[in-house]
GROMACS .gro file of C-alpha atoms in nm:
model
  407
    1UNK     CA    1 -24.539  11.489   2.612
    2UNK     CA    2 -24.187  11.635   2.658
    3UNK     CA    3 -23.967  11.903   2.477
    4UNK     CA    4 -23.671  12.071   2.504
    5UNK     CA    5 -23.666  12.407   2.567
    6UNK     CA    6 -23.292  12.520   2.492
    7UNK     CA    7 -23.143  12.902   2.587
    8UNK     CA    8 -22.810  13.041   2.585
    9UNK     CA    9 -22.565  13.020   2.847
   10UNK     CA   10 -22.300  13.312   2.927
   11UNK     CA   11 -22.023  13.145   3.158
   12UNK     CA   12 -21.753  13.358   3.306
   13UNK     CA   13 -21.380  13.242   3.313
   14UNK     CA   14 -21.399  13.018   3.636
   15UNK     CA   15 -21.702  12.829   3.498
   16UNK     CA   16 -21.603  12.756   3.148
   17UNK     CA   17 -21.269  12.594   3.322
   18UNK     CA   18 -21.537  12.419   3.548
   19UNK     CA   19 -21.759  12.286   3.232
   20UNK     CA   20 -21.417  12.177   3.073
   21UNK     CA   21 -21.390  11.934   3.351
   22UNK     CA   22 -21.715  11.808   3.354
   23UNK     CA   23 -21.725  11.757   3.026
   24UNK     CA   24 -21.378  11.573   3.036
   25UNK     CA   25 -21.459  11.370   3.334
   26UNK     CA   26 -21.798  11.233   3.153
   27UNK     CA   27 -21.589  11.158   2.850
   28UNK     CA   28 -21.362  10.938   3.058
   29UNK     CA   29 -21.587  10.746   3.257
   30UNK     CA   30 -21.780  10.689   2.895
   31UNK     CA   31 -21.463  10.542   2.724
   32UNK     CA   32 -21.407  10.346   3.043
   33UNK     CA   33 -21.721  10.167   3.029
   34UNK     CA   34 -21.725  10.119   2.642
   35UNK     CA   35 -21.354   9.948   2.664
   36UNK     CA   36 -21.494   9.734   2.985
   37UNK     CA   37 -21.775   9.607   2.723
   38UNK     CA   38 -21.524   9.547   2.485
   39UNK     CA   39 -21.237   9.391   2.649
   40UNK     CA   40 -21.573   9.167   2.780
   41UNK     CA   41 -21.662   9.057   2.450
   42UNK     CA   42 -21.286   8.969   2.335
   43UNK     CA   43 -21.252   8.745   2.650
   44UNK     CA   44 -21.594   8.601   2.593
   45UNK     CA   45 -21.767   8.689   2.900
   46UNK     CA   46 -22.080   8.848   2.997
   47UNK     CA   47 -22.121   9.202   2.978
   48UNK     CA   48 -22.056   9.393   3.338
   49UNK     CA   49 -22.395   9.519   3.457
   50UNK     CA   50 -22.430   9.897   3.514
   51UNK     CA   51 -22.412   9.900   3.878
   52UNK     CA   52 -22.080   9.693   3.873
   53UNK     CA   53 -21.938   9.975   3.604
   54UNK     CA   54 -22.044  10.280   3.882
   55UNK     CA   55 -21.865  10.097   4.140
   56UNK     CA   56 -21.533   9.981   3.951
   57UNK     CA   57 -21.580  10.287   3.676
   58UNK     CA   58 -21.664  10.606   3.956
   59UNK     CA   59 -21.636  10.522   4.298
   60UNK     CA   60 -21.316  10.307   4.310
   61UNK     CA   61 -21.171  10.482   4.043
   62UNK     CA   62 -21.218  10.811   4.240
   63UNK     CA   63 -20.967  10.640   4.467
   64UNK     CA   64 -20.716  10.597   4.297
   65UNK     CA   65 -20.452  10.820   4.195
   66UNK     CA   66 -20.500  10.768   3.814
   67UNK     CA   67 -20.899  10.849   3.841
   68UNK     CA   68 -20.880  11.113   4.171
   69UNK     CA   69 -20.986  11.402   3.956
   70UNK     CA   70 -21.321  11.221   3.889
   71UNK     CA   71 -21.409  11.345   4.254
   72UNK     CA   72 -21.377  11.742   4.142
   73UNK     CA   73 -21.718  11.724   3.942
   74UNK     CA   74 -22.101  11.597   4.019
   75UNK     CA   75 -22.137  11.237   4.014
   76UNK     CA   76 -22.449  11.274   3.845
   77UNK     CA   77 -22.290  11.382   3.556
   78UNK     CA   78 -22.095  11.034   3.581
   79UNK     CA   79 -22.338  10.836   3.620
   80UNK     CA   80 -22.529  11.003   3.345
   81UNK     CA   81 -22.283  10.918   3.113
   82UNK     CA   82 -22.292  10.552   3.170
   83UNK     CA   83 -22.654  10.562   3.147
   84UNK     CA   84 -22.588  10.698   2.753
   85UNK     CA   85 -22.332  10.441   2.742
   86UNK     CA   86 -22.579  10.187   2.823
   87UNK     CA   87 -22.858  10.332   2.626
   88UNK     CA   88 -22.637  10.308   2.324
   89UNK     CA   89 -22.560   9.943   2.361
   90UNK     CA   90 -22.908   9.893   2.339
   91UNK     CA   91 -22.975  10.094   2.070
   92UNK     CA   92 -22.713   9.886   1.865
   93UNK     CA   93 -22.826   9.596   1.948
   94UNK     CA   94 -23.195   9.692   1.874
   95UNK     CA   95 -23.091   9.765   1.568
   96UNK     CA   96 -22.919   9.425   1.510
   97UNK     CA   97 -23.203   9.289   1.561
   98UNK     CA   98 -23.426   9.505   1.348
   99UNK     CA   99 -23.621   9.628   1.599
  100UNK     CA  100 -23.523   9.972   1.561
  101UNK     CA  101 -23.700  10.227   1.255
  102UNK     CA  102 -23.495  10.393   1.079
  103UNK     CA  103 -23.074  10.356   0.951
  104UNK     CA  104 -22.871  10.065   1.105
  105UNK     CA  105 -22.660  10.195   1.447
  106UNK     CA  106 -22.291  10.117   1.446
  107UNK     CA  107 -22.139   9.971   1.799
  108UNK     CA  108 -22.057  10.262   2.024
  109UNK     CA  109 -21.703  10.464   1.969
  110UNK     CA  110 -21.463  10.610   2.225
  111UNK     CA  111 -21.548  11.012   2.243
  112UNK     CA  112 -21.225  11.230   2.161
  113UNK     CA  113 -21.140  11.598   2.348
  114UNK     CA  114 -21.125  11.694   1.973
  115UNK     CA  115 -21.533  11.640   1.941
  116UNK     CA  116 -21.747  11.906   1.780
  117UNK     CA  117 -21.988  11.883   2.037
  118UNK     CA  118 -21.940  11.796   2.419
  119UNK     CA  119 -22.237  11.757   2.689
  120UNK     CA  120 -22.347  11.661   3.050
  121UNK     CA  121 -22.684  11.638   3.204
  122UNK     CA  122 -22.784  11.737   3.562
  123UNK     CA  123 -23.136  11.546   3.675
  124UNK     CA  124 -23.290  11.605   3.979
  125UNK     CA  125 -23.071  11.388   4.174
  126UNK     CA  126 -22.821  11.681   4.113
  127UNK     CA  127 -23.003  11.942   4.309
  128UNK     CA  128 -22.969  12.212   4.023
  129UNK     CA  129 -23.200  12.493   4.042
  130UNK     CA  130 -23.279  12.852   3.859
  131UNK     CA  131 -23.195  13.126   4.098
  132UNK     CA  132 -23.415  13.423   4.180
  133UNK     CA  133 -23.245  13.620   4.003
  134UNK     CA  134 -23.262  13.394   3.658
  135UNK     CA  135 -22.901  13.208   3.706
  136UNK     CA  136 -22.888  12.867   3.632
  137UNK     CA  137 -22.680  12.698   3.954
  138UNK     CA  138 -22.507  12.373   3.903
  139UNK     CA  139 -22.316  12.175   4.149
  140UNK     CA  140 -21.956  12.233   4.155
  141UNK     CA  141 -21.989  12.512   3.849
  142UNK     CA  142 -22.177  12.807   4.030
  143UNK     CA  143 -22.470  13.028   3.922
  144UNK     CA  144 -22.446  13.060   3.546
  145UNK     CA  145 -22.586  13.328   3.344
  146UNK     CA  146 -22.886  13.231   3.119
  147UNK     CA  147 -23.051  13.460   2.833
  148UNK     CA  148 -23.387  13.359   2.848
  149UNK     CA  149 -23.545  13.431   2.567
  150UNK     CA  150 -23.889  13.310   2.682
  151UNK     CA  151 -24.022  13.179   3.005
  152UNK     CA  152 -24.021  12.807   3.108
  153UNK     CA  153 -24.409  12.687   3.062
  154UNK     CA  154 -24.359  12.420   3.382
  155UNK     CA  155 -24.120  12.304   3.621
  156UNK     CA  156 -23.799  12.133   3.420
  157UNK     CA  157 -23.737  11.713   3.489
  158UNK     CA  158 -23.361  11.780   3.378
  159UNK     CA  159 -23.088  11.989   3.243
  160UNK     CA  160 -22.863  11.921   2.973
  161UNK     CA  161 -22.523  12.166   2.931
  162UNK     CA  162 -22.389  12.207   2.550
  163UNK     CA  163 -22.080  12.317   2.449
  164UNK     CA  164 -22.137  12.361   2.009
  165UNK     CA  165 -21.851  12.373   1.790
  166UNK     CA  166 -21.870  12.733   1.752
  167UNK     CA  167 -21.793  12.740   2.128
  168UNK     CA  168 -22.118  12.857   2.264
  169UNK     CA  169 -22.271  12.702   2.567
  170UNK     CA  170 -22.653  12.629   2.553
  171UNK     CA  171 -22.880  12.479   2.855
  172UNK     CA  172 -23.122  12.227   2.725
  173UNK     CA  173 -23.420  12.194   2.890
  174UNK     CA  174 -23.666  11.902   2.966
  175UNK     CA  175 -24.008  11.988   2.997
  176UNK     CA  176 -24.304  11.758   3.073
  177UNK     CA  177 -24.590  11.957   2.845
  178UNK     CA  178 -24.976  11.997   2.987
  179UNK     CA  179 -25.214  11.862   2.714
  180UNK     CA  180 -25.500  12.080   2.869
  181UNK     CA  181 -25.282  12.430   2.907
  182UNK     CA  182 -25.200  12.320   2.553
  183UNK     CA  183 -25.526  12.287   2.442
  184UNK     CA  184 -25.629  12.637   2.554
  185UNK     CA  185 -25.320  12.805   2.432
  186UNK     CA  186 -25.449  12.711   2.021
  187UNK     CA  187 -25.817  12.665   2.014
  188UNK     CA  188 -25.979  12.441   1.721
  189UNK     CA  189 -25.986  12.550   1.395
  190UNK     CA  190 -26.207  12.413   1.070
  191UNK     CA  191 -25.922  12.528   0.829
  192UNK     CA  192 -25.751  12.288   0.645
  193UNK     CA  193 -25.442  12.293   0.401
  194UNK     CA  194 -25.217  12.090   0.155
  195UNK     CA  195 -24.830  12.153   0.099
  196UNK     CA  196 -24.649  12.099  -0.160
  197UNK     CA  197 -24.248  12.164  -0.046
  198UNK     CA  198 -24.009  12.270  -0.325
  199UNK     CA  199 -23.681  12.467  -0.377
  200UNK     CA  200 -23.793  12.736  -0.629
  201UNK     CA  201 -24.084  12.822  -0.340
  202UNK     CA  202 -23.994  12.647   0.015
  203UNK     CA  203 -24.382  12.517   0.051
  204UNK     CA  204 -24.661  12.656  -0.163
  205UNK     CA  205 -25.024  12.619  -0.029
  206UNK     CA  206 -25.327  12.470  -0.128
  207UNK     CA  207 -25.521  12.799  -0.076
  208UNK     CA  208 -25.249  12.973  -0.341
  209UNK     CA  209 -25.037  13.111  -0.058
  210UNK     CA  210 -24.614  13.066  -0.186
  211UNK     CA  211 -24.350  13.062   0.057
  212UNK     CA  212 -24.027  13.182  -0.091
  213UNK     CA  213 -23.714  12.974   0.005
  214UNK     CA  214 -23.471  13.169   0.188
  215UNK     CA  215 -23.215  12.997   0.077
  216UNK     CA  216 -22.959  13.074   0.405
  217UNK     CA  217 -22.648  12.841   0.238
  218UNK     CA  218 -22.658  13.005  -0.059
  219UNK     CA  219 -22.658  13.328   0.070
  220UNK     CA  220 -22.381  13.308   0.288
  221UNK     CA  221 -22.178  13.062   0.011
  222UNK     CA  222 -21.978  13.389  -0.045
  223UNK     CA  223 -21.816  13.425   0.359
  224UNK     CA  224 -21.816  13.039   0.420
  225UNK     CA  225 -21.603  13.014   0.108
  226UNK     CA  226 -21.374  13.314   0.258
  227UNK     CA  227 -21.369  13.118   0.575
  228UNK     CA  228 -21.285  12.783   0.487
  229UNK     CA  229 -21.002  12.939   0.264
  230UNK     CA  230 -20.830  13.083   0.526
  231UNK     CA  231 -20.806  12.741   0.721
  232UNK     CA  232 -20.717  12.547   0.495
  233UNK     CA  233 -20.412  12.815   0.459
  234UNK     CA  234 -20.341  12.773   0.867
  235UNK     CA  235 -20.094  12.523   0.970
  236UNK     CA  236 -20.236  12.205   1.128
  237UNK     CA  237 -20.203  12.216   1.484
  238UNK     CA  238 -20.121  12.569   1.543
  239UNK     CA  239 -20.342  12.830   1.708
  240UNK     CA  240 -20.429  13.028   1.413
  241UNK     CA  241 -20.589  12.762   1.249
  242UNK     CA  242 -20.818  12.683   1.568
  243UNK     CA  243 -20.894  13.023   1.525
  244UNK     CA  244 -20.991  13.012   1.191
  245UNK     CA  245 -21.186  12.650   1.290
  246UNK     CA  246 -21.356  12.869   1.548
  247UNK     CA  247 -21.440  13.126   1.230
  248UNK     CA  248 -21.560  12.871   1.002
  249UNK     CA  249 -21.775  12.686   1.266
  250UNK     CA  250 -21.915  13.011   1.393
  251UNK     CA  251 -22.052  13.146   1.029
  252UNK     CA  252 -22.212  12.746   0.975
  253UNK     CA  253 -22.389  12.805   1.308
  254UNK     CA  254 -22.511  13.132   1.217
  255UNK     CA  255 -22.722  12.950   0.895
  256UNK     CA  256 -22.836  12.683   1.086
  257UNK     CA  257 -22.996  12.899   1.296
  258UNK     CA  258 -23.173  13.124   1.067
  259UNK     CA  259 -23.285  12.759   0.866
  260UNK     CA  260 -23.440  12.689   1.206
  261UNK     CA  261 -23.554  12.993   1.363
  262UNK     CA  262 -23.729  12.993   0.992
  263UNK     CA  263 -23.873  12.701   1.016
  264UNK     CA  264 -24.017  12.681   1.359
  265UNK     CA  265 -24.198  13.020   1.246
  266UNK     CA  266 -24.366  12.869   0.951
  267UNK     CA  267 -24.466  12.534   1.117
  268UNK     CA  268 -24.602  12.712   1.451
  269UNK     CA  269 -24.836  12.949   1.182
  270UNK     CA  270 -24.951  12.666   1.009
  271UNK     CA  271 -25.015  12.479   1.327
  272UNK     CA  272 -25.174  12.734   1.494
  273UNK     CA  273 -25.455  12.868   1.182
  274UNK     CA  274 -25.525  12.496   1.039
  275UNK     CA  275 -25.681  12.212   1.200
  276UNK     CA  276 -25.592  11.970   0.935
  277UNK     CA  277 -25.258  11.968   0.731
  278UNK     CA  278 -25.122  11.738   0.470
  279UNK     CA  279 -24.735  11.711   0.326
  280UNK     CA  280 -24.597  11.443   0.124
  281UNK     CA  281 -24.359  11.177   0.267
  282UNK     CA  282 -24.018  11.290   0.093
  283UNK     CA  283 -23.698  11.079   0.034
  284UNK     CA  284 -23.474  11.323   0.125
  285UNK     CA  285 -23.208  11.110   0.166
  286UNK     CA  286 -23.199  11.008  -0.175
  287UNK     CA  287 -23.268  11.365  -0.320
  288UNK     CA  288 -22.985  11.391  -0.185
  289UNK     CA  289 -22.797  11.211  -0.357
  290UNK     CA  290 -22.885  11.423  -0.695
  291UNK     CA  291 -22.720  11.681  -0.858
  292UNK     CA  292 -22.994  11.894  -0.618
  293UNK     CA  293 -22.832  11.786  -0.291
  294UNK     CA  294 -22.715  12.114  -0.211
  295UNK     CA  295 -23.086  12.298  -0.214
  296UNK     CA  296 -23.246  12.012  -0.094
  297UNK     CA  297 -23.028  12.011   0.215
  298UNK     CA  298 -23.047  12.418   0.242
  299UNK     CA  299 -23.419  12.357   0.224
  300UNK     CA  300 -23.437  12.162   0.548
  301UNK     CA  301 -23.726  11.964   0.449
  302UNK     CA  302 -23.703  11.702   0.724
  303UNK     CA  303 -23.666  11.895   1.005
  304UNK     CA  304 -23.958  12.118   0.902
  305UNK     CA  305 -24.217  11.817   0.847
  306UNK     CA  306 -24.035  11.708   1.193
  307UNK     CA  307 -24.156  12.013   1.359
  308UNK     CA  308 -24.485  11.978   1.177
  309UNK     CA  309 -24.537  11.652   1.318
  310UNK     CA  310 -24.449  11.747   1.731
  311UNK     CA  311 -24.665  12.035   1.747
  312UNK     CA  312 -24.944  11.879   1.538
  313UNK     CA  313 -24.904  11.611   1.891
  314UNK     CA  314 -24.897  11.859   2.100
  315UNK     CA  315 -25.176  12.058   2.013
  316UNK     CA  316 -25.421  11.839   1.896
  317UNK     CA  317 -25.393  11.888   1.507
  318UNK     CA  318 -25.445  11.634   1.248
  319UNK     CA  319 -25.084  11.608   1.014
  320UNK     CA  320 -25.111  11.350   0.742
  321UNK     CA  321 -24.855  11.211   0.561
  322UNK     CA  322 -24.929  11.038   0.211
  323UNK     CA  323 -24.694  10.838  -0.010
  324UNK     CA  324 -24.409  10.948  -0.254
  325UNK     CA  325 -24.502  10.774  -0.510
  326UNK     CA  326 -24.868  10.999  -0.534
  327UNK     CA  327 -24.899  11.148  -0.879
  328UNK     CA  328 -24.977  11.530  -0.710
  329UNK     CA  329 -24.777  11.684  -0.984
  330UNK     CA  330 -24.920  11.448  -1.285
  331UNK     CA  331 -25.302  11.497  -1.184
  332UNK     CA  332 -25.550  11.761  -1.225
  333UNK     CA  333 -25.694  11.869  -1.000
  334UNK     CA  334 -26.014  12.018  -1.111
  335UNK     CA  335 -26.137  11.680  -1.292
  336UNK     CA  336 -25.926  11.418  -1.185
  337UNK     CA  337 -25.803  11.301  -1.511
  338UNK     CA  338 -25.411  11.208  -1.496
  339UNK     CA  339 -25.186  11.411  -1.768
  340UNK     CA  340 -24.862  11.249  -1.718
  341UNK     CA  341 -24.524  11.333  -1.618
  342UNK     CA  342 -24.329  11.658  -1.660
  343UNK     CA  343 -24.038  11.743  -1.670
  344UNK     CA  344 -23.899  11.995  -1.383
  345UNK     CA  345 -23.899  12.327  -1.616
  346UNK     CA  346 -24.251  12.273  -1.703
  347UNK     CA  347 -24.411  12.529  -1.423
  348UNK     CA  348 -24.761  12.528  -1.582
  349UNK     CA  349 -24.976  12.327  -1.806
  350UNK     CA  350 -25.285  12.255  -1.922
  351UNK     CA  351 -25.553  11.944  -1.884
  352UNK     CA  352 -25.632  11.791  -2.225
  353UNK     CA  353 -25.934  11.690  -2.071
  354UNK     CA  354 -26.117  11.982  -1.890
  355UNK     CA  355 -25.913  12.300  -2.052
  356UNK     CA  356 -25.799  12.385  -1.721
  357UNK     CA  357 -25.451  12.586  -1.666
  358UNK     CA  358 -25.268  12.475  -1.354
  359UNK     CA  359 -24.987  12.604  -1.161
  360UNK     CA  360 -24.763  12.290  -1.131
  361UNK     CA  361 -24.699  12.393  -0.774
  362UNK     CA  362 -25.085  12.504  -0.634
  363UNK     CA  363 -25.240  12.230  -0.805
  364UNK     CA  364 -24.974  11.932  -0.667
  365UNK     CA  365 -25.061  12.155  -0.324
  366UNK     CA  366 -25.429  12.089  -0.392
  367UNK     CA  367 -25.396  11.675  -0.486
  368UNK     CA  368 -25.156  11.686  -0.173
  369UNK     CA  369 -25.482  11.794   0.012
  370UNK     CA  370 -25.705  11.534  -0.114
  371UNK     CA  371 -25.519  11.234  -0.092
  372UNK     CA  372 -25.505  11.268   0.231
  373UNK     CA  373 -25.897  11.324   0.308
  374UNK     CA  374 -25.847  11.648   0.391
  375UNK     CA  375 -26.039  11.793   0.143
  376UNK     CA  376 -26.376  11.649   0.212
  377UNK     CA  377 -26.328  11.630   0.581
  378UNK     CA  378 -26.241  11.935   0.798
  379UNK     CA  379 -26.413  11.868   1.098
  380UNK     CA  380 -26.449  11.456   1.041
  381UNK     CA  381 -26.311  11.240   1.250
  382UNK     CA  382 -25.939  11.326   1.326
  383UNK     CA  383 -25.615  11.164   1.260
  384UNK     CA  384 -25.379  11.165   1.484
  385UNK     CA  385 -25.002  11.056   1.497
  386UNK     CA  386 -24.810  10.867   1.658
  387UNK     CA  387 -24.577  10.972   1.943
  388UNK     CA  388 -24.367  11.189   1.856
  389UNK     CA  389 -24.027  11.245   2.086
  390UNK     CA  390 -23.865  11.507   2.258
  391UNK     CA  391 -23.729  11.760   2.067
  392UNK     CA  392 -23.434  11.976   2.057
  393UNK     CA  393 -23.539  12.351   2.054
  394UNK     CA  394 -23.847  12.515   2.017
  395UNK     CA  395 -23.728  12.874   1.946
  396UNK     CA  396 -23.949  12.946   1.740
  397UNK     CA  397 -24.271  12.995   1.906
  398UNK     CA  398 -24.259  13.296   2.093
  399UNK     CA  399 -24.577  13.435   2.045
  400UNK     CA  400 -24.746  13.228   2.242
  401UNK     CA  401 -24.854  13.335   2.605
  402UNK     CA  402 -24.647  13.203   2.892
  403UNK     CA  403 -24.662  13.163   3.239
  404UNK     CA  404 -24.375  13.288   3.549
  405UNK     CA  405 -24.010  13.096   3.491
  406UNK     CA  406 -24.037  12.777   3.697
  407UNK     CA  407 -23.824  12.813   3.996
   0.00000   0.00000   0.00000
């Protein structure tokens, strides 16, 4: 299995200037090979294959005086990016097809200087390497400074550099997991537990355990309101208003961290004291589309059940997913007997069959539990998922034991 293990990057001067041009040159060779597919398909011919792209895209190009400065970073990275170009070709026409899960993929677009987010990736090819002294070195950028905040449990496959919109550079890491060093690191457990996600409590557990939201938007509603104000007051183009960009950008990044840095806390806890777990299989995307839309996106539920889902994988736990349309909140759960809907502001009732007084959010917590066999089946035979992919952090997991930073 493979994850991402990401950590911050501190460049000096010389080496942001450096990552500039990497990240310019990959841009260019990437809207060079999307226009040669294009202008392909208006003249009706075949698509060029990758290797004739490297040769007319990089290595002539390099030659002439248009493309020269193509030759001042790694060709890796180059080549890289028309590897993503190609992968996204066939991820739109996968989707075309309907092969693909998921939304429909637009055609690939021409990447703009202007982008939130800019990237290159270093494989092995590259001959990158972590110095003894913790630096990350990359051809043709130098030894950059890295604040690990953990150790790296094996030996990376690749390296991908970030640039974020709040200007901080991040090295993403690709790590090929061990399922056995796994398995020892979170021994088997015969606890099992239902969740039942909400916005008034963020989950609420089937043994009576509540989570309180933390609710990181609406906290800082109050400075991102301050922020955007003053840059919408900045004149377009000039610098104080990519200052104040820089501001606003910087104080979104600082939620979306906490939602995350939350979140990877509560799922590796679960994960690590329950063998079994069961959630319900939200629609977020068309809570979303409520008059809730702003909770329901400051709640994060997606991501969280994502996390859920990866480490469940990884570590050999049993995550179950049952339907949306299960009556959890309509059923009781002491007899069975189904009471109806109710509305949202309802918070406790009581069967008309067995007399029984039910917190709306334990008891859908509890029917989440047994719908999915859970219940009657802690140490039956297990469920597992299906693969899961890499992620994009883990930073959430640090109390688990590690091994010396792979050289």
């Amino acid at each position: 299995m493979q994850l991402r293990y990401s950590f911050r990057l501190r460049p000096d001067a010389y080496q942001q200037k450096a990552l500039a041009k990497a990240f310019g040159c990959s841009r260019v060779v990437f809207n060079d090979a999307v226009r040669a597919r294009e202008d392909a398909r208006r003249a009706g011919q075949p698509f060029p294959t990758a290797g004739q792209l490297s040769r007319k895209l990089i290595t002539e190009a390099k030659r002439t005086p248009e493309r020269s400065w193509l030759a001042e970073v790694s060709s890796v990275v180059l080549q890289q990016s028309l590897r993503d170009a190609e992968s996204a070709y066939k991820n739109f026409f996968t989707s075309l097809k309907g092969e693909r899960r998921g939304a429909k993929m637009g055609a690939p677009r021409f990447k703009s200087r202007k982008d939130a987010r800019q990237s290159v990736r270093f494989t092995a090819n590259a001959r990158w390497s972590i110095t003894g002294s913790g630096r990350l070195n990359l051809p043709k950028i130098g030894a950059v400074k890295v604040k690990w905040s953990r150790m790296l449990p094996a030996t990376p496959t690749s390296v991908t550099v970030i640039k974020d919109a709040a200007g901080r550079f991040f090295a993403s890491f690709v790590i090929d997991t061990d399922p056995a060093a796994d398995a020892a690191r979170m021994p088997e457990s015969d606890r099992t537990i239902g969740i039942d996600l909400g916005l008034t409590h963020f989950a609420v557990l089937s043994d009576g355990t509540k989570i309180d939201s933390p609710r990181f938007l609406r906290r800082a509603e109050k400075k991102l309101k301050k922020a955007h104000k003053e840059l919408s007051r900045r004149q377009k183009g000039s610098k104080n208003r990519a200052k104040a960009r820089l501001k606003v950008a910087r104080a979104h990044a600082r939620v979306a961290d906490a939602r995350r840095e939350f979140h990877h806390q509560l799922s590796t806890k679960l994960i690590s004291e329950n063998q079994g777990i069961a959630v319900e299989d939200l629609t977020v995307a068309g809570l979303a589309r409520t008059r809730l839309a702003k909770s329901v996106h400051d709640a994060g539920w997606s991501s969280f059940i994502g996390m859920l889902a990866y480490k469940a994988e990884r570590y050999g736990r049993t995550l179950v997913k049952i339907g949306r349309f299960e009556p959890t909140t309509q059923t009781c759960s002491t007899c069975g007997v189904k009471d109806g809907p109710k509305p949202l502001n309802v918070r406790e009732w009581t069967c008309g069959a067995c007399g029984t007084v039910h917190d709306r959010d334990h008891n859908a917590a509890i029917n989440v539990k047994t719908a999915a066999g859970l219940a009657v089946s802690a140490c039956g035979a297990p469920v597992r998922p299906g693969a899961i992919p890499a992620q994009r952090e883990e930073t959430g997991s640090h109390g688990f034991p590690t091994e010396p930073r792979a050289a």
